[in-house]
Short mmCIF file of C-alpha atoms and ligand atoms in Angstrom, two decimals:
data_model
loop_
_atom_site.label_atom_id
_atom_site.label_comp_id
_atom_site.label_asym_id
_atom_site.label_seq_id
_atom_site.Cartn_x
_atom_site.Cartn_y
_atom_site.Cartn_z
CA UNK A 1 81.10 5.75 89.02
CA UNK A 2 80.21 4.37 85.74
CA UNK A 3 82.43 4.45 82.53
CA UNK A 4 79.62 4.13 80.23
CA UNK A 5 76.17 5.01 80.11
CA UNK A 6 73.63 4.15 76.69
CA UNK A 7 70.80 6.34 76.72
CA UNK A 8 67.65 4.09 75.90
CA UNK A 9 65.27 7.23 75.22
CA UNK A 10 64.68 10.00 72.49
CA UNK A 11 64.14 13.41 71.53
CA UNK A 12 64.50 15.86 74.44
CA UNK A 13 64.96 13.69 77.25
CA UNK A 14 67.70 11.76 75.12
CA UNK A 15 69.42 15.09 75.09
CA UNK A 16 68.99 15.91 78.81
CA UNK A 17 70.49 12.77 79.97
CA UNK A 18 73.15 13.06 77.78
CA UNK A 19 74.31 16.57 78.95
CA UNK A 20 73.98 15.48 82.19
CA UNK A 21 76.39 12.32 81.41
CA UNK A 22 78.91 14.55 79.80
CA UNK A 23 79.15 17.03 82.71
CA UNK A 24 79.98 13.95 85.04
CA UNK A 25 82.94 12.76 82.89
CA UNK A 26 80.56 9.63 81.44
CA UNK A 27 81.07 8.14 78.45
CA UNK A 28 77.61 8.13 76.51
CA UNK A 29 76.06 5.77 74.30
CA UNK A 30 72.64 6.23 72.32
CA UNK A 31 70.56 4.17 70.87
CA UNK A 32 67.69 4.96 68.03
CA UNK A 33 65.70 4.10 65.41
CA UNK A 34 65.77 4.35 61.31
CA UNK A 35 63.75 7.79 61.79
CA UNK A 36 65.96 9.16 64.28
CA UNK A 37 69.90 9.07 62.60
CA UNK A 38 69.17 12.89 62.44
CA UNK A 39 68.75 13.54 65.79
CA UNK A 40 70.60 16.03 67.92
CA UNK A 41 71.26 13.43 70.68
CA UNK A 42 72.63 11.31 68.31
CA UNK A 43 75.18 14.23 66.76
CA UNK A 44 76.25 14.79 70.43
CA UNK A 45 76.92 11.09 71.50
CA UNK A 46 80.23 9.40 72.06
CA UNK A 47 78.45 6.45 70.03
CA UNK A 48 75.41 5.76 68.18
CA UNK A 49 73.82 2.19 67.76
CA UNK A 50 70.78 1.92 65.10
CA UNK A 51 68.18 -0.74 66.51
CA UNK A 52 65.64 -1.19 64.25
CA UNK A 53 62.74 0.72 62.18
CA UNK A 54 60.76 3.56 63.30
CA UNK A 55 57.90 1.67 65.23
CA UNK A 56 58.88 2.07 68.72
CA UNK A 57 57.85 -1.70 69.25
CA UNK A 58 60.96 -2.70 66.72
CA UNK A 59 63.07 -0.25 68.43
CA UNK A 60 62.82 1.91 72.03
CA UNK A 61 60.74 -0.58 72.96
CA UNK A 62 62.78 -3.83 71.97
CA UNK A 63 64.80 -4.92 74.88
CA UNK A 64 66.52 -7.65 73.00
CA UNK A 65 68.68 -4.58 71.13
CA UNK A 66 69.12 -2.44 73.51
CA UNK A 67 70.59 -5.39 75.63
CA UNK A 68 72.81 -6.26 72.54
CA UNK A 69 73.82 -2.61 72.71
CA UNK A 70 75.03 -2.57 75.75
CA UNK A 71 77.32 -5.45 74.90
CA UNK A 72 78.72 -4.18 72.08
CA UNK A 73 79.44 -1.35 73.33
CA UNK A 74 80.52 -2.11 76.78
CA UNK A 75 78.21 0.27 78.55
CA UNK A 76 77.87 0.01 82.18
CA UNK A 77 74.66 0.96 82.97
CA UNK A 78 71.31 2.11 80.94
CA UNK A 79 69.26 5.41 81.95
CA UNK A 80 65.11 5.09 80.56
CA UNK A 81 64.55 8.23 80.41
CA UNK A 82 60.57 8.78 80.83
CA UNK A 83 58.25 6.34 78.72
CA UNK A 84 59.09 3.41 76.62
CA UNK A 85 60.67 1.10 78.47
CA UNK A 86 61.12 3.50 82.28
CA UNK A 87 58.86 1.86 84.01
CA UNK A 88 59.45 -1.82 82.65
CA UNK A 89 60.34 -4.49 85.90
CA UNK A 90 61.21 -7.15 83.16
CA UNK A 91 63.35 -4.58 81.56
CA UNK A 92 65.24 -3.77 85.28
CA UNK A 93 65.33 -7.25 85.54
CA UNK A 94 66.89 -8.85 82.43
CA UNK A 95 69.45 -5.69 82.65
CA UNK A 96 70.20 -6.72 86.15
CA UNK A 97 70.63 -10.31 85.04
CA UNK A 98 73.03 -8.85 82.69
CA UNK A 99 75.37 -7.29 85.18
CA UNK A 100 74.09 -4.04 83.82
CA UNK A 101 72.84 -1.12 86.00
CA UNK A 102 69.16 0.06 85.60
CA UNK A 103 68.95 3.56 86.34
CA UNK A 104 65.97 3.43 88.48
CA UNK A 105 64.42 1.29 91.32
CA UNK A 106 64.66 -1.99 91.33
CA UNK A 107 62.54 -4.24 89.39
CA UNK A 108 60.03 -5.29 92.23
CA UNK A 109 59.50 -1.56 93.55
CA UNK A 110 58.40 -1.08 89.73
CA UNK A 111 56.01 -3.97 89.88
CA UNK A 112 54.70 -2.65 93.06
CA UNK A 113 53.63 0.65 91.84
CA UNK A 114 52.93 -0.38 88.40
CA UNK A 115 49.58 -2.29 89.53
CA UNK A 116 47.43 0.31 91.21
CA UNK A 117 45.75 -1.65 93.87
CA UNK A 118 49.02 -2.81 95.29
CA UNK A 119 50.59 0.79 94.84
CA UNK A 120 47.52 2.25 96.77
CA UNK A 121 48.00 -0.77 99.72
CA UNK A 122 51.33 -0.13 100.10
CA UNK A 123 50.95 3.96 99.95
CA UNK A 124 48.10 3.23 102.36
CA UNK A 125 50.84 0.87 104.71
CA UNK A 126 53.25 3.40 104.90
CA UNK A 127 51.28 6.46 105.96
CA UNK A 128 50.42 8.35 102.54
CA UNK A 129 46.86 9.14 102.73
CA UNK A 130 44.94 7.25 100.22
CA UNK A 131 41.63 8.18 98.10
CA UNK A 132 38.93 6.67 100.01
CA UNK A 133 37.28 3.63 98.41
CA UNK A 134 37.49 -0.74 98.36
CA UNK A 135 40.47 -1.99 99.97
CA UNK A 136 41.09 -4.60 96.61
CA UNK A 137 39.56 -5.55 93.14
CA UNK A 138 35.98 -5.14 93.10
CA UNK A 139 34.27 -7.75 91.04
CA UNK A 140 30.32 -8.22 92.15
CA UNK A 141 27.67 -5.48 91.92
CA UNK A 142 26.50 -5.81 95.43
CA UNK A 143 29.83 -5.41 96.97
CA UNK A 144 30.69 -2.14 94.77
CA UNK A 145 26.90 -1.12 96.08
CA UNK A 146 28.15 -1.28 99.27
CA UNK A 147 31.22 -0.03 99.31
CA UNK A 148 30.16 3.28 97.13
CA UNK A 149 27.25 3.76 99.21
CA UNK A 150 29.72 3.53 102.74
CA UNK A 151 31.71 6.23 100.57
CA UNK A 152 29.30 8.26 99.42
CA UNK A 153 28.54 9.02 95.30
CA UNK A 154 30.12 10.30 93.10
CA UNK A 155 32.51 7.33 92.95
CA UNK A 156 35.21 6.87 90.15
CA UNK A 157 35.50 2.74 88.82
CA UNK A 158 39.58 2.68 88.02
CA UNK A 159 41.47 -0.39 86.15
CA UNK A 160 44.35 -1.98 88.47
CA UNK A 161 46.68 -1.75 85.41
CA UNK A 162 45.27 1.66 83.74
CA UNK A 163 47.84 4.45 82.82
CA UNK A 164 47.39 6.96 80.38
CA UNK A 165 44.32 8.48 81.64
CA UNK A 166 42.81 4.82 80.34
CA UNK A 167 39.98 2.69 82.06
CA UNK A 168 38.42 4.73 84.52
CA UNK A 169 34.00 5.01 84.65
CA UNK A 170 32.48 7.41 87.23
CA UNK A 171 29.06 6.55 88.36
CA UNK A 172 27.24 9.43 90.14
CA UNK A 173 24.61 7.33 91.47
CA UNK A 174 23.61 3.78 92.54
CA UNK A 175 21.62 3.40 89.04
CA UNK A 176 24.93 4.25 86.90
CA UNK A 177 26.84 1.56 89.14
CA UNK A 178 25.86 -1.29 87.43
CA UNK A 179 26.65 -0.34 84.25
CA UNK A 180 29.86 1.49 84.97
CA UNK A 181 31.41 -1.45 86.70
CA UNK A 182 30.51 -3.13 83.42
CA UNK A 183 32.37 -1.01 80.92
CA UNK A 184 34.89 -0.38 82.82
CA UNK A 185 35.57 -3.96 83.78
CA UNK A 186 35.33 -4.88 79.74
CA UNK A 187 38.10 -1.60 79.20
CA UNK A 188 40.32 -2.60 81.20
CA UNK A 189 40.20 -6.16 80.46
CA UNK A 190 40.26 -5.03 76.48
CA UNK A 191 42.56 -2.67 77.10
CA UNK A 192 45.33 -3.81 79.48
CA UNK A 193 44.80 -7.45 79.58
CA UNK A 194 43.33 -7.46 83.10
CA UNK A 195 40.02 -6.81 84.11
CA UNK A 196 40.72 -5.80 87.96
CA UNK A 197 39.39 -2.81 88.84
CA UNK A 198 38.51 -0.92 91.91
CA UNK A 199 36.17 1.87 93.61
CA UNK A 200 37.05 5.44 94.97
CA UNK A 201 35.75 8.32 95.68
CA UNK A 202 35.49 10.63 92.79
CA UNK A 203 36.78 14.29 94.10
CA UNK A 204 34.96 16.80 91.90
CA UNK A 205 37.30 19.76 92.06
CA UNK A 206 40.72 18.68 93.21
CA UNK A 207 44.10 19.88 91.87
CA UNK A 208 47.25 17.89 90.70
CA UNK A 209 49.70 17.71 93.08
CA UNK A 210 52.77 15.72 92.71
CA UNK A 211 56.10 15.01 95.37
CA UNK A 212 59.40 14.51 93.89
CA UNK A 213 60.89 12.12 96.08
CA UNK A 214 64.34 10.28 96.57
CA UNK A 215 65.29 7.06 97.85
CA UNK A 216 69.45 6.47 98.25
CA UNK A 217 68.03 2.42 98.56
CA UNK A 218 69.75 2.20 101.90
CA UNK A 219 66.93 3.28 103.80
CA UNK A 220 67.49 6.90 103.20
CA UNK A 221 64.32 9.34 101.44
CA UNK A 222 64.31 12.85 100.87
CA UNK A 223 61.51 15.29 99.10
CA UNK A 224 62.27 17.76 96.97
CA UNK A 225 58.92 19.55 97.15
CA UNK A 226 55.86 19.30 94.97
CA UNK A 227 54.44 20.42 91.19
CA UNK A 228 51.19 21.31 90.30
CA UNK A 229 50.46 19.85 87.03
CA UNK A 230 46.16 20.96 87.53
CA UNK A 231 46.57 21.92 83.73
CA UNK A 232 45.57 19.10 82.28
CA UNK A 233 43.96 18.16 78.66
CA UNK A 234 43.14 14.72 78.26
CA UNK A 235 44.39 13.76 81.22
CA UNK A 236 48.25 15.03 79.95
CA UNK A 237 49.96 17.42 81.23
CA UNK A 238 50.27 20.88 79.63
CA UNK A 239 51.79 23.25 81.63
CA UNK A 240 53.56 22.74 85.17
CA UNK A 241 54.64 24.58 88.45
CA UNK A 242 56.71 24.54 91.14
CA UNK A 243 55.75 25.34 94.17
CA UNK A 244 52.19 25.00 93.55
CA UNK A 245 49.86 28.11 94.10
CA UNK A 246 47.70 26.80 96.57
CA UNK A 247 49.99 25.04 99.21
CA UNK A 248 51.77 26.98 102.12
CA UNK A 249 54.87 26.12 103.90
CA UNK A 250 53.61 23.69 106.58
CA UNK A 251 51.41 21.83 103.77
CA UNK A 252 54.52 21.40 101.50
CA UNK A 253 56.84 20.40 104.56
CA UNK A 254 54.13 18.21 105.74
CA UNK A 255 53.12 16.21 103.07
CA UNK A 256 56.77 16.14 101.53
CA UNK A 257 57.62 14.23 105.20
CA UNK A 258 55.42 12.08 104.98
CA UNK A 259 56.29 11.28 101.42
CA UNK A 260 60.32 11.50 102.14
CA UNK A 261 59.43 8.81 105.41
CA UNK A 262 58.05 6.14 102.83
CA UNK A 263 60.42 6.29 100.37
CA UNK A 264 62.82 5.32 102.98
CA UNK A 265 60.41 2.86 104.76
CA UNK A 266 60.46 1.02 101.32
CA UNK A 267 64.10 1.18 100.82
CA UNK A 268 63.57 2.99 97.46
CA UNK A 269 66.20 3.84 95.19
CA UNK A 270 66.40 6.80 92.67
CA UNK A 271 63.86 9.13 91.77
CA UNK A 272 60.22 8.81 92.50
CA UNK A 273 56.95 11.17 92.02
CA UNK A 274 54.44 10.56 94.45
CA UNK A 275 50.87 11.61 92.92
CA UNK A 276 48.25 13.22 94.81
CA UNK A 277 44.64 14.57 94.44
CA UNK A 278 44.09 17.70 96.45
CA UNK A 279 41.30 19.28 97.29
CA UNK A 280 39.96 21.25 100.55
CA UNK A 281 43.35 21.18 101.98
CA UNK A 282 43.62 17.47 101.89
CA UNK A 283 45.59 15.29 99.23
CA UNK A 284 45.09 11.87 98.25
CA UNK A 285 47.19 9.29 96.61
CA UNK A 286 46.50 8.27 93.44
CA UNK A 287 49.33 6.59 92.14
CA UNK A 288 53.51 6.42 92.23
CA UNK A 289 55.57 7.24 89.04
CA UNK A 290 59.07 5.66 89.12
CA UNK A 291 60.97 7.24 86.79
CA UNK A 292 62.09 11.04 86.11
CA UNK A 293 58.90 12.80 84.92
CA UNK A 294 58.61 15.10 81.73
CA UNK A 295 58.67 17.91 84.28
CA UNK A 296 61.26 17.65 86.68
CA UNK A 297 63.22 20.89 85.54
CA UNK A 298 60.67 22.98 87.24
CA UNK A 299 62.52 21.34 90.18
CA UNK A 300 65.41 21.40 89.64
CA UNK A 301 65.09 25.17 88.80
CA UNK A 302 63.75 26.30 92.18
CA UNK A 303 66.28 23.66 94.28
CA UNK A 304 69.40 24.73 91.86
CA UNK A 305 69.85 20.73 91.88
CA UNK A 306 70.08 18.59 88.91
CA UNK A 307 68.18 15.39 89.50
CA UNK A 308 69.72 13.32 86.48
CA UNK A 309 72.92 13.43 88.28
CA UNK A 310 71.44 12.75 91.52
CA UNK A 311 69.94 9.79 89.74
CA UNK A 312 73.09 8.66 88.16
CA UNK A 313 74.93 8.71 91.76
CA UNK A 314 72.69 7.30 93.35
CA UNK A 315 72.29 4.19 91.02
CA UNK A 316 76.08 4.08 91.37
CA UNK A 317 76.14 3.41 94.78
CA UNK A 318 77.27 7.11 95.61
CA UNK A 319 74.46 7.92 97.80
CA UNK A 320 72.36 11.18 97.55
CA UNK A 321 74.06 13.90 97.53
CA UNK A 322 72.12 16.29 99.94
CA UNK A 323 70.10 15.93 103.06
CA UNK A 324 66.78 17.19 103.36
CA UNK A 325 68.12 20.27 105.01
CA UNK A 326 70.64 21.00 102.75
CA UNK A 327 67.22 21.07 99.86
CA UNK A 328 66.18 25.33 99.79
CA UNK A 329 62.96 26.33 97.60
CA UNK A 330 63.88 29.44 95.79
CA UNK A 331 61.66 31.20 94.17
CA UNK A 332 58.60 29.94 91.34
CA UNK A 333 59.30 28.15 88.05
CA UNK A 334 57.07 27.01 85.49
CA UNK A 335 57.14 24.92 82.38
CA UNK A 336 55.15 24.72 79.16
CA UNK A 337 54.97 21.95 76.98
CA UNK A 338 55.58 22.57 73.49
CA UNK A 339 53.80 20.20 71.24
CA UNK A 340 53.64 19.64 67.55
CA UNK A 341 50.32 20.07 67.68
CA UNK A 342 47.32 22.27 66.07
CA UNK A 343 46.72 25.01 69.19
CA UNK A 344 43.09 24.72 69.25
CA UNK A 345 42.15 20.85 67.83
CA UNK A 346 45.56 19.22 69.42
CA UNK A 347 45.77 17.05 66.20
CA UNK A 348 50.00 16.42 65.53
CA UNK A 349 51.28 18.59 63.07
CA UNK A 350 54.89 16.71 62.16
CA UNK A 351 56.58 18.33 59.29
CA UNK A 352 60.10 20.27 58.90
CA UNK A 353 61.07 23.13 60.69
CA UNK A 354 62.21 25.78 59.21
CA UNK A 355 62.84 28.03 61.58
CA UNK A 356 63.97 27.57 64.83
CA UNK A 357 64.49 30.47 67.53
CA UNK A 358 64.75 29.56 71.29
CA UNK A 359 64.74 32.57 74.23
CA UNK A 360 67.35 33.58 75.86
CA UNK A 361 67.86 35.90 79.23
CA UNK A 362 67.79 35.39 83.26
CA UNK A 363 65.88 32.20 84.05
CA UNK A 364 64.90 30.45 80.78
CA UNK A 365 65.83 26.97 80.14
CA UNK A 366 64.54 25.26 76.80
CA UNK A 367 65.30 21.94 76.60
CA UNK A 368 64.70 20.22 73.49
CA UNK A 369 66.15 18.25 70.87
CA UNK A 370 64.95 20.16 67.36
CA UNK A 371 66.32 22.94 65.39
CA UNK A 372 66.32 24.47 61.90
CA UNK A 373 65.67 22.05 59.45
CA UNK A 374 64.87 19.25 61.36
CA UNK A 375 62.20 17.03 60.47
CA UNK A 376 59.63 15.82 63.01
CA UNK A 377 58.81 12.26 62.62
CA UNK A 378 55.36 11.39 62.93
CA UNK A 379 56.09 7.94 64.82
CA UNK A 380 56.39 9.34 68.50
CA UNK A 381 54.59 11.53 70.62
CA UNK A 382 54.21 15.38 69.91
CA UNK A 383 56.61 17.23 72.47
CA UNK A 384 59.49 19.05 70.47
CA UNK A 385 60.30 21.00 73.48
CA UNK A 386 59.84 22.36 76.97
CA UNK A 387 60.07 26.17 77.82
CA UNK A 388 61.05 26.56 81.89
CA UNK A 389 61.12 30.14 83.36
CA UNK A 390 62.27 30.53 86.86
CA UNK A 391 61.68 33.92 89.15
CA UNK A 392 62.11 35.17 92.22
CA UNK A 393 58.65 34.83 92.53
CA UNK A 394 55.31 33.61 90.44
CA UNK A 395 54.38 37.43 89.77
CA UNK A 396 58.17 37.63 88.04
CA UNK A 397 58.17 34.31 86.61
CA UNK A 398 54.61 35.14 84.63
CA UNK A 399 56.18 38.60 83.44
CA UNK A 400 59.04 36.65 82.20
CA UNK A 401 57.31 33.79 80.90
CA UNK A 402 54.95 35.96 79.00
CA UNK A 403 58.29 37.50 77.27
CA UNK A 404 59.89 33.98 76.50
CA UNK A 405 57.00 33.08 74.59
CA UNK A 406 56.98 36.03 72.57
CA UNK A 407 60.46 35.28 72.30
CA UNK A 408 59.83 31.59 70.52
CA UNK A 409 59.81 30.85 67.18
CA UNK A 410 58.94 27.56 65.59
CA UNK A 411 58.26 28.17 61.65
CA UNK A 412 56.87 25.31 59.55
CA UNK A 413 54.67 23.26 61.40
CA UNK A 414 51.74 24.24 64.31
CA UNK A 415 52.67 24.04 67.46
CA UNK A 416 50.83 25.18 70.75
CA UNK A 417 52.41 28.04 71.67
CA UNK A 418 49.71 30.19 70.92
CA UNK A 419 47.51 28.44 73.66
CA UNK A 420 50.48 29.44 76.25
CA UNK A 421 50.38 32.92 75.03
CA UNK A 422 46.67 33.16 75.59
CA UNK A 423 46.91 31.51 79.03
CA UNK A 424 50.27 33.49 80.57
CA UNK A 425 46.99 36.62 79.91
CA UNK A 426 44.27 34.66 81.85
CA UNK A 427 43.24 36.16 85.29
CA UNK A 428 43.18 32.84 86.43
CA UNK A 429 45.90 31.70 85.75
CA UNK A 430 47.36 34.55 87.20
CA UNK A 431 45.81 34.17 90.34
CA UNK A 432 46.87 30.88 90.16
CA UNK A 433 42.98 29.67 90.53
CA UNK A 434 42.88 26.59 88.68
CA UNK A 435 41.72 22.72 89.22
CA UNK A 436 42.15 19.72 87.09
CA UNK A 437 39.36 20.35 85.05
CA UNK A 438 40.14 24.23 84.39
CA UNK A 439 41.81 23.90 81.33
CA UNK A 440 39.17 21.42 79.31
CA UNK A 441 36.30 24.05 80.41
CA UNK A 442 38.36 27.28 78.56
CA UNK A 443 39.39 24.83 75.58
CA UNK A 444 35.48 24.33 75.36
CA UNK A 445 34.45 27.66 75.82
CA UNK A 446 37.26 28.90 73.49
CA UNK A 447 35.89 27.58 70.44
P1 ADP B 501 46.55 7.21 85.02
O1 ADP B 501 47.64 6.32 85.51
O2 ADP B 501 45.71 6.55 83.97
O3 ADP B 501 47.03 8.56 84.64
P2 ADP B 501 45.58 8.24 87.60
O4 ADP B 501 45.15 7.40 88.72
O5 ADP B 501 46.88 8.93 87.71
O6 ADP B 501 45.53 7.35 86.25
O7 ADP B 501 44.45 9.30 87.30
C1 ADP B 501 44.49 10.11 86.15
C2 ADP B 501 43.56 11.28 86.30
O8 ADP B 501 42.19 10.82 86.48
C3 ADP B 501 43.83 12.17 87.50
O9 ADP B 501 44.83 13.13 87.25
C4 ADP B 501 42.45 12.81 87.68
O10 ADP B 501 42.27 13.81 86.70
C5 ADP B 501 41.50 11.66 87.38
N1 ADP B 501 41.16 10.91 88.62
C6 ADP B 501 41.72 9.77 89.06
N2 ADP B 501 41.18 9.38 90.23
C7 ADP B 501 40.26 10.31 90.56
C8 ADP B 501 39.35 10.50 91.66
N3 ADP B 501 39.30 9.65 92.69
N4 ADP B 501 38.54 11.58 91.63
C9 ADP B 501 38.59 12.46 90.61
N5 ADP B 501 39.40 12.36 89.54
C10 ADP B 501 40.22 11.30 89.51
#
């Protein structure tokens, strides 16, 4: 097991980490920027290192320090939390070079699933049913006229290297082709620094559905069930559930097999989400995150397992420690994500707070990293915190949600916790009727 672990992360996943370091007997080590001595991550660390200014270029996103870091301080191995640098190979790599653990996969599995043409060829290769659509990079007109026309229109243009919602043009018939292949092309080359791009079929009502998957890297994969994460603004996630509303039993057990068989075909190690589109009972792959995701404790509330230590033992060499059969889903959890953010126009709304009040009772978890007093730096992304309510089913959970959030206080800057409260009292939502563009349409309609 390791002696030493430096957090390379911040804000609540910083914290997350950490207390799951401490409860395994690891010493921790964190590293931040200029803006972020006042953090609660870096109160509860064994050590602190300071690498640079705010900018997350000059700091969580400067390998050079955070290698230095290491050194001084002797740790062992380096958790990435989500973001910044999680899903860096070079990163893996240099660490590796270093005779430091990543905690992840290994720097090529990264690569793999980091370009999306590759990721959806290999998905394809090991039995994970793709989004139909080209086989490669699509470059002339003709052949994307082909192709979309074999397919069948609406078809979605998407950049190899897009992320972040970024790069992606859907044409809705052959006349819109030619031009979207354009733009998109440009985007992506502007954009990313690669102009690849390929065709699919654009699904015009599917839902979000994600596997969390687990590779021991010795040719072992198990799932631990899916999320639906259909509540989407922008493209980001806003609020997330496990299971998801509109799977049953054989569905999940089915489609987490196949999922669980390909992690261990690929000799994966650590924790992977497998992303899918879903929509008339079928799902299709649209891409691999390989890192722990924002909303894994929706998870780990209805398995009772905590995935940060499964992480850390398995990057240890310590194996996984359950078998798929040993992995129970109990009950519904779901998580909101609490954003510094105006409710209704989503612009960031940093500033101090001066009040902070979390909720308490049966089945609520709030992990985040703020409290009274502290002051939000406007450098990094909005999320000050993530509300997960577990029941013994979804009917419970809402009740209890809808108390939680009455429960929450956050005094001194917006934040959207109104927009929770309004949706815990939607009919849909409480029927659990919702696709990927649900959410946009009521923001819309709201105002
Ligand atoms: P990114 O890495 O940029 O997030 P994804 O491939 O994960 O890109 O797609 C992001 C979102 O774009 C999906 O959640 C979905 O809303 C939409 N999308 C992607 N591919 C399709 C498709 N084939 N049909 C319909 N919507 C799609």
């Amino acid at each position: 097991m390791f002696q030493k672990i430096l957090i390379a992360n911040r804000g609540e996943i910083a914290l997350r980490v950490l207390r799951a370091c401490k409860e395994l007997g690891i010493q921790t080590v964190v590293v931040h920027s200029t803006a972020d001595a006042d953090a609660m991550h870096v109160r509860l660390a064994d050590e602190s290192v300071c690498i640079g200014p705010p900018p997350s270029r000059d700091s969580y996103l400067n390998i050079h320090q955070i290698v230095a870091a290491c050194e001084i301080t002797g740790a062992d191995a380096v958790h990435p939390g989500y973001g910044f640098l999680s899903e860096n190979a070079k990163f893996a790599d240099i660490l590796a070079a270093h005779n430091i653990t990543f905690i992840g996969p290994s720097g090529d599995h990264i690569r793999v699933m980091g370009d999306k043409i590759e990721a959806k060829r290999t998905a394809k290769r090991l039995g994970i049913p793709v989004v139909p659509g080209s086989d490669g990079a699509v470059t002339e007109e003709k052949e994307a006229k082909r192709i979309a026309a074999e397919i069948g229109y609406p078809v979605i243009i998407k950049a190899s290297a897009g992320g972040g919602g970024r790069g992606m043009k859907v044409a809705r018939s052959e006349a819109d082709l030619e031009v979207a292949l354009q733009t998109a092309r440009s985007e992506a080359g502007a954009a990313f620094g690669d102009d690849a791009v390929y065709i699919e079929k654009y699904l015009e009502k599917p839902r979000h559905i994600e596997v969390q998957v687990f590779g021991d890297g010795a040719g072992r994969g198990v799932h631990f069930g899916e999320r639906d994460c259909s509540l989407q603004r922008r493209h980001q996630k806003v609020w997330e559930e496990a299971p998801s509303p509109a799977l049953n039993a054989e569905e999940r057990a089915h489609i987490g097999g196949v999922c669980a068989k390909a992690i261990a075909d690929l000799g994966y190690s650590g924790a992977g989400t497998i992303e899918f589109l879903y929509e008339n009972g079928e799902f299709y792959f649209i891409e691999m995150n390989t890192r722990l995701q924002v909303e894994h404790p929706v998870t780990e509330a209805i398995t009772g397992i905590d995935l940060v230590h499964e992480q850390i033992r398995v990057a240890s060499g310590g194996g996984l420690s359950v078998r798929q059969e040993d992995i129970r889903f109990q009950g519904h959890a779901i998580e909101c994500r609490i954003n510094a953010e105006d409710p209704r126009t989503f612009t960031p709304s940093p500033g101090t707070i001066t009040h902070f009040h979390t909720p308490g009772g049966l089945g609520i978890r709030v992990d985040s990293g703020v409290y009274s007093g502290y002051k939000i730096p406007p450098y990094y992304d909005s999320l000050i915190g993530k509300l997960i309510v577990h029941g013994r089913n979804r009917v419970e959970c809402m009740m209890r949600l809808r108390r939680a959030l009455d429960e929450f206080v956050v005094d001194g800057i917006k934040t959207t916790l109104p927009l929770f409260r309004d949706l815990v009292g939607n009919a849909d939502i409480a029927n659990g009727e919702y696709d990927i563009h649900w959410l946009e349409k009521y923001l819309a309609t709201e105002d």
